[in-house]
Amino acid sequence: MTFQMQKIFESFDATIQDLDDGENEQFIDQVEHYLQSLPLDKQKEIKEKLNINDLTSRTIRNLMLTQGSAAMLAIIVEVMGFAAFTTLTSTIAAITGFFGITLSFSSYIFLTSAFSILTGPIGLIAIAAGGGVMLKKQNDKVSKMFVPIGVVQLLLPIMMGEPEGRHYEAFIEAWMVPYEKQKAIQREIHKLKDTYKEYEHQLSTYRELKYKAFLEENKEEQNIEQQMAQMARFLEDIPENEKSARYLELSSGMKPILLYKAKLEKKITLNDANKGMFNAVKNLVANTSLKSKISDCDKLYERVAKQRVDETIEMKPPCLKKYWEAIAVINAQIKSCKQQQQECSKKISEAEKTMVTLKETISTKENDLKRHQKRWYGLKDVK
């Protein structure tokens, strides 16, 4: 702000010389009006500093001719202190008005807003209490307000009519180094996140394929059970000369199981025939054991019967060709489903491992970006 005032005040002497009589009078009237609006004690102090008896347009004109406008305005700012902010904003308005430029309201309120925050109760309390959140909020507000005043600074050479413009190439060139590094890190993070999303999509696809293969496998297993059940109904149609030794062995092993089961069922019937309270308790215990054995017989019989059907499929009897051929096709489909599930499981595992690595890398790069932006304050706000 000191620099802004210096640039503005120093420009007055040269600028006023280029003004016509009407514009010159208008500017002097503005200064007089402002001085007349000040408290009497401030007017008295300004008079003492300027060594004049009154604050009229005539004395102001004489001061500008003898001491220069910059000296006069500097004394006004020195005397007014906090109220000098009003002086400065009025001055900016006056200068820009000569050139037909109208600044935004934020340009005028910047000085008072920034300093009222930093030197006022909010700023002091935040600093004393270490209120990080409050400071950040106020800092963001002030940062945004710096934009208009920065624009004013960039426009000063043109507004003041300086013979030589200011060159910012060196600043821009130096600033572009950290800026390009920021962009490079951001591009890398963006690329990593895109890759992560691709793996997320792949993971979802593999899981869906695995589930579909699982459902297909269950469906085919039900189909094969139905084909084997139908095939078992026609095993007696197989000619004796086409039956293998294993088939005959299994068939002969099934008969004793049925006989033993029938014997157990007969015992249960006899036990139920015995009446009396003592026999009822005794028969309940005995029948429970017999029923458990019958259940074991059923399971054994089913297992042997299935083995006999499996052996029939291996025998491939011509009379049951349509069954064992259909079963062979279903078995091939079940095998394919199992292989697909294994492949999907492998792909899922690989994708999950890669995604963990990518997530760690993204986190590291984001931390690098934050440190870089913190070091070069303001980069995070550059889009």
Tab-separated table of C-alpha atoms in Angstrom:
chain	number	residue	atom	x	y	z
A	1	MET	CA	0.000	0.000	0.000
A	2	THR	CA	2.882	2.337	0.745
A	3	PHE	CA	4.187	1.677	-2.730
A	4	GLN	CA	0.763	2.307	-4.222
A	5	MET	CA	0.525	5.671	-2.445
A	6	GLN	CA	4.022	6.646	-3.507
A	7	LYS	CA	3.308	5.829	-7.137
A	8	ILE	CA	0.012	7.651	-7.068
A	9	PHE	CA	1.230	10.712	-5.173
A	10	GLU	CA	4.432	11.017	-7.210
A	11	SER	CA	2.370	10.993	-10.360
A	12	PHE	CA	0.225	13.958	-9.288
A	13	ASP	CA	2.757	16.647	-10.043
A	14	ALA	CA	3.242	15.462	-13.627
A	15	THR	CA	-0.402	14.534	-14.094
A	16	ILE	CA	-1.840	17.825	-12.886
A	17	GLN	CA	0.356	19.720	-15.307
A	18	ASP	CA	-1.402	17.913	-18.171
A	19	LEU	CA	-4.892	18.760	-16.887
A	20	ASP	CA	-6.834	21.651	-18.278
A	21	ASP	CA	-8.086	24.431	-16.032
A	22	GLY	CA	-11.500	22.827	-15.508
A	23	GLU	CA	-10.090	19.448	-14.501
A	24	ASN	CA	-7.510	21.108	-12.266
A	25	GLU	CA	-10.201	23.063	-10.458
A	26	GLN	CA	-12.291	19.915	-10.086
A	27	PHE	CA	-9.426	18.061	-8.427
A	28	ILE	CA	-8.635	20.966	-6.070
A	29	ASP	CA	-12.329	21.160	-5.112
A	30	GLN	CA	-12.307	17.443	-4.279
A	31	VAL	CA	-9.285	17.853	-2.002
A	32	GLU	CA	-10.825	20.922	-0.344
A	33	HIS	CA	-14.141	19.137	0.179
A	34	TYR	CA	-12.368	16.218	1.790
A	35	LEU	CA	-10.292	18.435	4.102
A	36	GLN	CA	-13.336	20.470	5.138
A	37	SER	CA	-15.112	17.234	6.084
A	38	LEU	CA	-12.378	16.265	8.576
A	39	PRO	CA	-12.663	16.871	12.330
A	40	LEU	CA	-11.512	20.285	13.483
A	41	ASP	CA	-8.570	18.894	15.447
A	42	LYS	CA	-7.338	17.078	12.334
A	43	GLN	CA	-7.787	20.205	10.225
A	44	LYS	CA	-5.749	22.151	12.765
A	45	GLU	CA	-2.956	19.568	12.744
A	46	ILE	CA	-2.853	19.530	8.937
A	47	LYS	CA	-2.660	23.338	8.884
A	48	GLU	CA	0.280	23.212	11.298
A	49	LYS	CA	2.049	20.579	9.222
A	50	LEU	CA	1.468	22.470	5.987
A	51	ASN	CA	2.185	25.826	7.659
A	52	ILE	CA	-0.995	27.486	6.397
A	53	ASN	CA	-3.824	29.420	8.065
A	54	ASP	CA	-6.855	27.932	6.298
A	55	LEU	CA	-7.829	24.998	4.064
A	56	THR	CA	-9.296	26.625	1.012
A	57	SER	CA	-8.963	25.968	-2.673
A	58	ARG	CA	-6.630	28.965	-2.935
A	59	THR	CA	-4.192	27.708	-0.302
A	60	ILE	CA	-4.347	24.198	-1.747
A	61	ARG	CA	-3.509	25.557	-5.210
A	62	ASN	CA	-0.588	27.533	-3.799
A	63	LEU	CA	0.736	24.488	-1.942
A	64	MET	CA	0.562	22.355	-5.067
A	65	LEU	CA	2.504	25.009	-6.979
A	66	THR	CA	5.157	25.551	-4.305
A	67	GLN	CA	5.568	22.142	-2.618
A	68	GLY	CA	3.967	19.765	-5.057
A	69	SER	CA	0.857	17.614	-4.670
A	70	ALA	CA	2.824	14.571	-3.465
A	71	ALA	CA	4.173	16.377	-0.408
A	72	MET	CA	0.790	17.821	0.445
A	73	LEU	CA	-1.022	14.476	0.222
A	74	ALA	CA	1.733	12.676	2.134
A	75	ILE	CA	1.257	15.072	5.065
A	76	ILE	CA	-2.506	14.522	4.953
A	77	VAL	CA	-2.009	10.744	5.118
A	78	GLU	CA	0.529	11.098	7.941
A	79	VAL	CA	-1.859	13.191	10.023
A	80	MET	CA	-4.993	11.162	9.344
A	81	GLY	CA	-3.589	7.708	10.117
A	82	PHE	CA	-6.440	5.241	9.799
A	83	ALA	CA	-8.608	7.755	7.977
A	84	ALA	CA	-5.892	7.982	5.322
A	85	PHE	CA	-7.435	4.912	3.766
A	86	THR	CA	-10.301	7.115	2.670
A	87	THR	CA	-7.811	9.542	1.228
A	88	LEU	CA	-6.110	6.847	-0.754
A	89	THR	CA	-9.323	5.378	-2.192
A	90	SER	CA	-10.555	8.868	-3.060
A	91	THR	CA	-7.259	9.546	-4.779
A	92	ILE	CA	-7.497	6.352	-6.800
A	93	ALA	CA	-11.032	7.283	-7.826
A	94	ALA	CA	-9.895	10.761	-8.816
A	95	ILE	CA	-6.948	9.568	-10.909
A	96	THR	CA	-8.807	6.803	-12.679
A	97	GLY	CA	-11.691	9.175	-13.283
A	98	PHE	CA	-9.362	11.484	-15.266
A	99	PHE	CA	-8.614	8.599	-17.604
A	100	GLY	CA	-12.193	7.425	-17.911
A	101	ILE	CA	-11.511	4.218	-15.942
A	102	THR	CA	-13.985	2.941	-13.359
A	103	LEU	CA	-12.594	0.372	-10.912
A	104	SER	CA	-14.705	-2.216	-9.146
A	105	PHE	CA	-15.965	-1.525	-5.648
A	106	SER	CA	-13.638	-4.231	-4.303
A	107	SER	CA	-10.668	-2.123	-5.396
A	108	TYR	CA	-11.822	0.718	-3.162
A	109	ILE	CA	-12.647	-1.400	-0.149
A	110	PHE	CA	-9.455	-3.446	-0.326
A	111	LEU	CA	-7.313	-1.204	1.877
A	112	THR	CA	-9.883	-0.685	4.614
A	113	SER	CA	-10.984	-4.337	4.523
A	114	ALA	CA	-7.479	-5.787	4.647
A	115	PHE	CA	-6.215	-3.539	7.411
A	116	SER	CA	-9.402	-3.699	9.442
A	117	ILE	CA	-9.047	-7.474	9.463
A	118	LEU	CA	-5.344	-7.569	10.319
A	119	THR	CA	-5.350	-4.738	12.874
A	120	GLY	CA	-8.872	-5.099	14.204
A	121	PRO	CA	-10.210	-7.320	17.039
A	122	ILE	CA	-10.816	-10.306	14.755
A	123	GLY	CA	-7.268	-10.369	13.484
A	124	LEU	CA	-5.714	-9.800	16.907
A	125	ILE	CA	-7.896	-12.428	18.596
A	126	ALA	CA	-7.184	-14.943	15.833
A	127	ILE	CA	-3.417	-14.362	16.090
A	128	ALA	CA	-3.397	-14.428	19.900
A	129	ALA	CA	-5.557	-17.542	20.159
A	130	GLY	CA	-3.936	-19.327	17.269
A	131	GLY	CA	-7.257	-19.703	15.495
A	132	GLY	CA	-6.102	-21.509	12.389
A	133	VAL	CA	-9.531	-21.843	10.824
A	134	MET	CA	-10.374	-18.190	11.352
A	135	LEU	CA	-7.011	-17.080	10.008
A	136	LYS	CA	-7.408	-19.264	6.933
A	137	LYS	CA	-10.866	-17.862	6.268
A	138	GLN	CA	-9.692	-14.286	6.627
A	139	ASN	CA	-6.555	-15.044	4.637
A	140	ASP	CA	-8.604	-16.407	1.727
A	141	LYS	CA	-10.782	-13.298	1.858
A	142	VAL	CA	-7.758	-10.992	1.810
A	143	SER	CA	-6.113	-13.059	-0.944
A	144	LYS	CA	-9.127	-12.508	-3.176
A	145	MET	CA	-9.055	-8.799	-2.419
A	146	PHE	CA	-5.440	-8.579	-3.519
A	147	VAL	CA	-6.476	-9.244	-7.101
A	148	PRO	CA	-8.043	-5.800	-7.754
A	149	ILE	CA	-5.136	-3.929	-6.163
A	150	GLY	CA	-2.750	-6.043	-8.236
A	151	VAL	CA	-4.620	-4.970	-11.343
A	152	VAL	CA	-4.275	-1.354	-10.234
A	153	GLN	CA	-0.516	-1.833	-9.887
A	154	LEU	CA	-0.289	-3.318	-13.372
A	155	LEU	CA	-2.276	-0.402	-14.789
A	156	LEU	CA	-0.308	2.334	-12.997
A	157	PRO	CA	2.323	2.795	-15.752
A	158	ILE	CA	-0.440	3.439	-18.287
A	159	MET	CA	-2.611	5.464	-15.927
A	160	MET	CA	0.253	7.671	-14.797
A	161	GLY	CA	1.609	8.194	-18.287
A	162	GLU	CA	5.111	6.968	-17.398
A	163	PRO	CA	7.548	7.206	-20.307
A	164	GLU	CA	8.624	3.622	-19.879
A	165	GLY	CA	6.318	0.737	-19.093
A	166	ARG	CA	7.173	-1.829	-16.499
A	167	HIS	CA	8.345	-5.229	-17.647
A	168	TYR	CA	7.172	-8.359	-15.904
A	169	GLU	CA	8.816	-10.935	-18.143
A	170	ALA	CA	11.436	-11.852	-15.537
A	171	PHE	CA	8.789	-12.300	-12.852
A	172	ILE	CA	6.568	-14.343	-15.148
A	173	GLU	CA	9.488	-16.487	-16.259
A	174	ALA	CA	10.505	-17.186	-12.647
A	175	TRP	CA	6.916	-17.863	-11.628
A	176	MET	CA	6.378	-20.269	-14.530
A	177	VAL	CA	8.994	-22.672	-13.124
A	178	PRO	CA	6.993	-23.654	-9.998
A	179	TYR	CA	3.756	-23.230	-11.940
A	180	GLU	CA	4.805	-25.747	-14.593
A	181	LYS	CA	5.946	-28.114	-11.861
A	182	GLN	CA	2.505	-27.822	-10.271
A	183	LYS	CA	0.850	-28.561	-13.603
A	184	ALA	CA	3.138	-31.563	-14.114
A	185	ILE	CA	2.224	-33.003	-10.700
A	186	GLN	CA	-1.464	-32.322	-11.337
A	187	ARG	CA	-1.288	-34.057	-14.718
A	188	GLU	CA	0.435	-37.025	-13.121
A	189	ILE	CA	-2.216	-37.215	-10.382
A	190	HIS	CA	-4.972	-36.941	-12.988
A	191	LYS	CA	-3.388	-39.723	-15.034
A	192	LEU	CA	-3.024	-41.939	-11.951
A	193	LYS	CA	-6.662	-41.347	-10.997
A	194	ASP	CA	-7.785	-42.208	-14.520
A	195	THR	CA	-5.782	-45.432	-14.311
A	196	TYR	CA	-7.323	-46.153	-10.900
A	197	LYS	CA	-10.816	-45.698	-12.373
A	198	GLU	CA	-9.944	-48.085	-15.198
A	199	TYR	CA	-8.912	-50.737	-12.689
A	200	GLU	CA	-12.099	-50.102	-10.726
A	201	HIS	CA	-14.072	-50.769	-13.888
A	202	GLN	CA	-12.015	-53.890	-14.625
A	203	LEU	CA	-12.500	-55.131	-11.055
A	204	SER	CA	-16.255	-54.675	-11.318
A	205	THR	CA	-16.278	-56.489	-14.682
A	206	TYR	CA	-14.236	-59.448	-13.387
A	207	ARG	CA	-16.449	-59.823	-10.317
A	208	GLU	CA	-19.564	-59.775	-12.475
A	209	LEU	CA	-18.106	-62.371	-14.850
A	210	LYS	CA	-17.101	-64.583	-11.935
A	211	TYR	CA	-20.586	-64.426	-10.457
A	212	LYS	CA	-22.191	-65.223	-13.800
A	213	ALA	CA	-19.862	-68.213	-14.209
A	214	PHE	CA	-20.791	-69.384	-10.719
A	215	LEU	CA	-24.520	-69.187	-11.491
A	216	GLU	CA	-23.955	-71.007	-14.800
A	217	GLU	CA	-22.028	-73.751	-13.032
A	218	ASN	CA	-24.864	-74.306	-10.534
A	219	LYS	CA	-27.379	-74.424	-13.378
A	220	GLU	CA	-25.342	-77.006	-15.306
A	221	GLU	CA	-24.850	-79.132	-12.191
A	222	GLN	CA	-28.627	-79.266	-11.773
A	223	ASN	CA	-28.954	-80.273	-15.436
A	224	ILE	CA	-26.408	-83.057	-15.062
A	225	GLU	CA	-28.192	-84.411	-11.983
A	226	GLN	CA	-31.427	-84.550	-13.966
A	227	GLN	CA	-29.700	-86.370	-16.858
A	228	MET	CA	-28.082	-88.866	-14.499
A	229	ALA	CA	-31.408	-89.494	-12.708
A	230	GLN	CA	-33.096	-90.222	-16.048
A	231	MET	CA	-30.184	-92.411	-17.120
A	232	ALA	CA	-30.409	-94.443	-13.868
A	233	ARG	CA	-33.973	-95.448	-14.762
A	234	PHE	CA	-32.768	-97.322	-17.857
A	235	LEU	CA	-29.697	-99.108	-16.516
A	236	GLU	CA	-31.491	-102.432	-16.687
A	237	ASP	CA	-31.683	-102.005	-20.474
A	238	ILE	CA	-27.930	-102.396	-20.801
A	239	PRO	CA	-26.996	-105.810	-22.246
A	240	GLU	CA	-24.931	-108.026	-19.970
A	241	ASN	CA	-22.047	-108.221	-22.439
A	242	GLU	CA	-21.729	-104.421	-22.361
A	243	LYS	CA	-21.473	-104.197	-18.579
A	244	SER	CA	-17.956	-103.656	-17.187
A	245	ALA	CA	-16.506	-105.548	-14.223
A	246	ARG	CA	-16.687	-102.346	-12.150
A	247	TYR	CA	-20.368	-101.933	-13.051
A	248	LEU	CA	-21.134	-105.518	-12.005
A	249	GLU	CA	-19.210	-105.077	-8.752
A	250	LEU	CA	-21.124	-101.930	-7.854
A	251	SER	CA	-24.432	-103.548	-8.750
A	252	SER	CA	-23.710	-106.556	-6.554
A	253	GLY	CA	-22.666	-104.227	-3.709
A	254	MET	CA	-25.975	-102.420	-3.788
A	255	LYS	CA	-28.067	-105.528	-2.993
A	256	PRO	CA	-26.568	-106.160	0.506
A	257	ILE	CA	-27.210	-102.525	1.390
A	258	LEU	CA	-30.891	-102.905	0.519
A	259	LEU	CA	-31.128	-106.196	2.448
A	260	TYR	CA	-29.501	-104.671	5.526
A	261	LYS	CA	-31.835	-101.690	5.346
A	262	ALA	CA	-34.857	-103.995	5.146
A	263	LYS	CA	-33.609	-105.905	8.194
A	264	LEU	CA	-33.321	-102.663	10.183
A	265	GLU	CA	-36.808	-101.588	9.200
A	266	LYS	CA	-38.168	-104.973	10.308
A	267	LYS	CA	-36.587	-104.531	13.764
A	268	ILE	CA	-38.264	-101.179	14.123
A	269	THR	CA	-41.606	-102.768	13.255
A	270	LEU	CA	-41.090	-105.505	15.885
A	271	ASN	CA	-40.106	-102.951	18.519
A	272	ASP	CA	-43.215	-100.935	17.843
A	273	ALA	CA	-45.296	-104.076	18.363
A	274	ASN	CA	-44.058	-104.450	21.983
A	275	LYS	CA	-46.444	-102.599	24.315
A	276	GLY	CA	-46.002	-101.424	27.839
A	277	MET	CA	-44.402	-98.397	29.500
A	278	PHE	CA	-41.013	-100.056	30.015
A	279	ASN	CA	-40.908	-101.334	26.422
A	280	ALA	CA	-41.925	-97.927	25.069
A	281	VAL	CA	-38.874	-96.267	26.607
A	282	LYS	CA	-36.631	-99.125	25.577
A	283	ASN	CA	-37.989	-99.166	22.011
A	284	LEU	CA	-37.599	-95.395	21.668
A	285	VAL	CA	-33.885	-95.632	22.352
A	286	ALA	CA	-33.455	-98.671	20.119
A	287	ASN	CA	-35.468	-97.277	17.237
A	288	THR	CA	-33.483	-94.018	17.319
A	289	SER	CA	-30.282	-95.964	16.795
A	290	LEU	CA	-31.890	-98.111	14.072
A	291	LYS	CA	-33.154	-95.056	12.189
A	292	SER	CA	-29.676	-93.536	12.247
A	293	LYS	CA	-28.304	-96.726	10.688
A	294	ILE	CA	-31.045	-96.698	8.044
A	295	SER	CA	-30.061	-93.119	7.164
A	296	ASP	CA	-26.456	-94.246	6.767
A	297	CYS	CA	-27.644	-97.034	4.476
A	298	ASP	CA	-29.548	-94.586	2.294
A	299	LYS	CA	-26.486	-92.376	1.955
A	300	LEU	CA	-24.260	-95.322	1.120
A	301	TYR	CA	-26.750	-96.635	-1.406
A	302	GLU	CA	-27.004	-93.222	-3.122
A	303	ARG	CA	-23.233	-92.969	-3.302
A	304	VAL	CA	-22.845	-96.425	-4.813
A	305	ALA	CA	-25.742	-95.770	-7.225
A	306	LYS	CA	-24.049	-92.593	-8.396
A	307	GLN	CA	-20.776	-94.440	-8.855
A	308	ARG	CA	-22.631	-96.990	-10.976
A	309	VAL	CA	-24.071	-94.196	-13.140
A	310	ASP	CA	-20.594	-92.687	-13.485
A	311	GLU	CA	-19.307	-96.072	-14.575
A	312	THR	CA	-22.146	-96.328	-17.082
A	313	ILE	CA	-21.074	-93.009	-18.575
A	314	GLU	CA	-17.544	-94.379	-18.895
A	315	MET	CA	-18.933	-97.582	-20.508
A	316	LYS	CA	-20.892	-95.529	-23.054
A	317	PRO	CA	-23.518	-98.139	-23.839
A	318	PRO	CA	-25.175	-97.507	-27.243
A	319	CYS	CA	-28.660	-97.882	-25.804
A	320	LEU	CA	-28.098	-94.880	-23.485
A	321	LYS	CA	-26.052	-92.812	-25.906
A	322	LYS	CA	-28.251	-89.694	-25.772
A	323	TYR	CA	-27.792	-89.502	-22.005
A	324	TRP	CA	-24.032	-89.934	-21.712
A	325	GLU	CA	-23.462	-87.620	-24.666
A	326	ALA	CA	-25.619	-84.905	-23.054
A	327	ILE	CA	-23.804	-85.442	-19.762
A	328	ALA	CA	-20.421	-85.100	-21.505
A	329	VAL	CA	-21.487	-81.746	-22.987
A	330	ILE	CA	-22.695	-80.499	-19.608
A	331	ASN	CA	-19.463	-81.619	-17.923
A	332	ALA	CA	-17.449	-79.645	-20.487
A	333	GLN	CA	-19.554	-76.559	-19.758
A	334	ILE	CA	-19.065	-76.995	-16.002
A	335	LYS	CA	-15.306	-77.299	-16.510
A	336	SER	CA	-15.334	-74.115	-18.580
A	337	CYS	CA	-17.258	-72.283	-15.845
A	338	LYS	CA	-14.742	-73.388	-13.219
A	339	GLN	CA	-11.824	-72.245	-15.361
A	340	GLN	CA	-13.488	-68.887	-15.956
A	341	GLN	CA	-14.002	-68.418	-12.216
A	342	GLN	CA	-10.340	-69.214	-11.559
A	343	GLU	CA	-9.184	-66.742	-14.205
A	344	CYS	CA	-11.481	-64.048	-12.843
A	345	SER	CA	-10.239	-64.674	-9.299
A	346	LYS	CA	-6.669	-64.239	-10.507
A	347	LYS	CA	-7.524	-61.026	-12.362
A	348	ILE	CA	-9.420	-59.687	-9.331
A	349	SER	CA	-6.449	-60.342	-7.061
A	350	GLU	CA	-4.044	-58.619	-9.485
A	351	ALA	CA	-6.364	-55.615	-9.917
A	352	GLU	CA	-6.816	-55.198	-6.153
A	353	LYS	CA	-3.048	-55.252	-5.572
A	354	THR	CA	-2.472	-52.707	-8.356
A	355	MET	CA	-5.214	-50.437	-6.994
A	356	VAL	CA	-3.636	-50.463	-3.529
A	357	THR	CA	-0.312	-49.400	-5.074
A	358	LEU	CA	-2.013	-46.718	-7.181
A	359	LYS	CA	-3.864	-45.349	-4.165
A	360	GLU	CA	-0.629	-45.053	-2.200
A	361	THR	CA	1.084	-43.359	-5.159
A	362	ILE	CA	-1.807	-40.882	-5.589
A	363	SER	CA	-1.679	-40.034	-1.883
A	364	THR	CA	2.064	-39.425	-2.103
A	365	LYS	CA	1.700	-37.209	-5.180
A	366	GLU	CA	-1.123	-35.207	-3.581
A	367	ASN	CA	1.056	-34.598	-0.523
A	368	ASP	CA	3.893	-33.508	-2.832
A	369	LEU	CA	1.487	-31.097	-4.546
A	370	LYS	CA	0.343	-29.625	-1.218
A	371	ARG	CA	3.931	-29.107	-0.077
A	372	HIS	CA	4.799	-27.478	-3.402
A	373	GLN	CA	1.761	-25.172	-3.257
A	374	LYS	CA	2.518	-24.302	0.361
A	375	ARG	CA	6.101	-23.430	-0.522
A	376	TRP	CA	5.010	-21.298	-3.483
A	377	TYR	CA	2.068	-19.650	-1.781
A	378	GLY	CA	-0.815	-18.877	-4.134
A	379	LEU	CA	-0.252	-21.732	-6.600
A	380	LYS	CA	-3.259	-23.611	-5.272
A	381	ASP	CA	-5.491	-20.732	-6.411
A	382	VAL	CA	-4.095	-20.738	-9.972
A	383	LYS	CA	-6.469	-22.596	-12.290
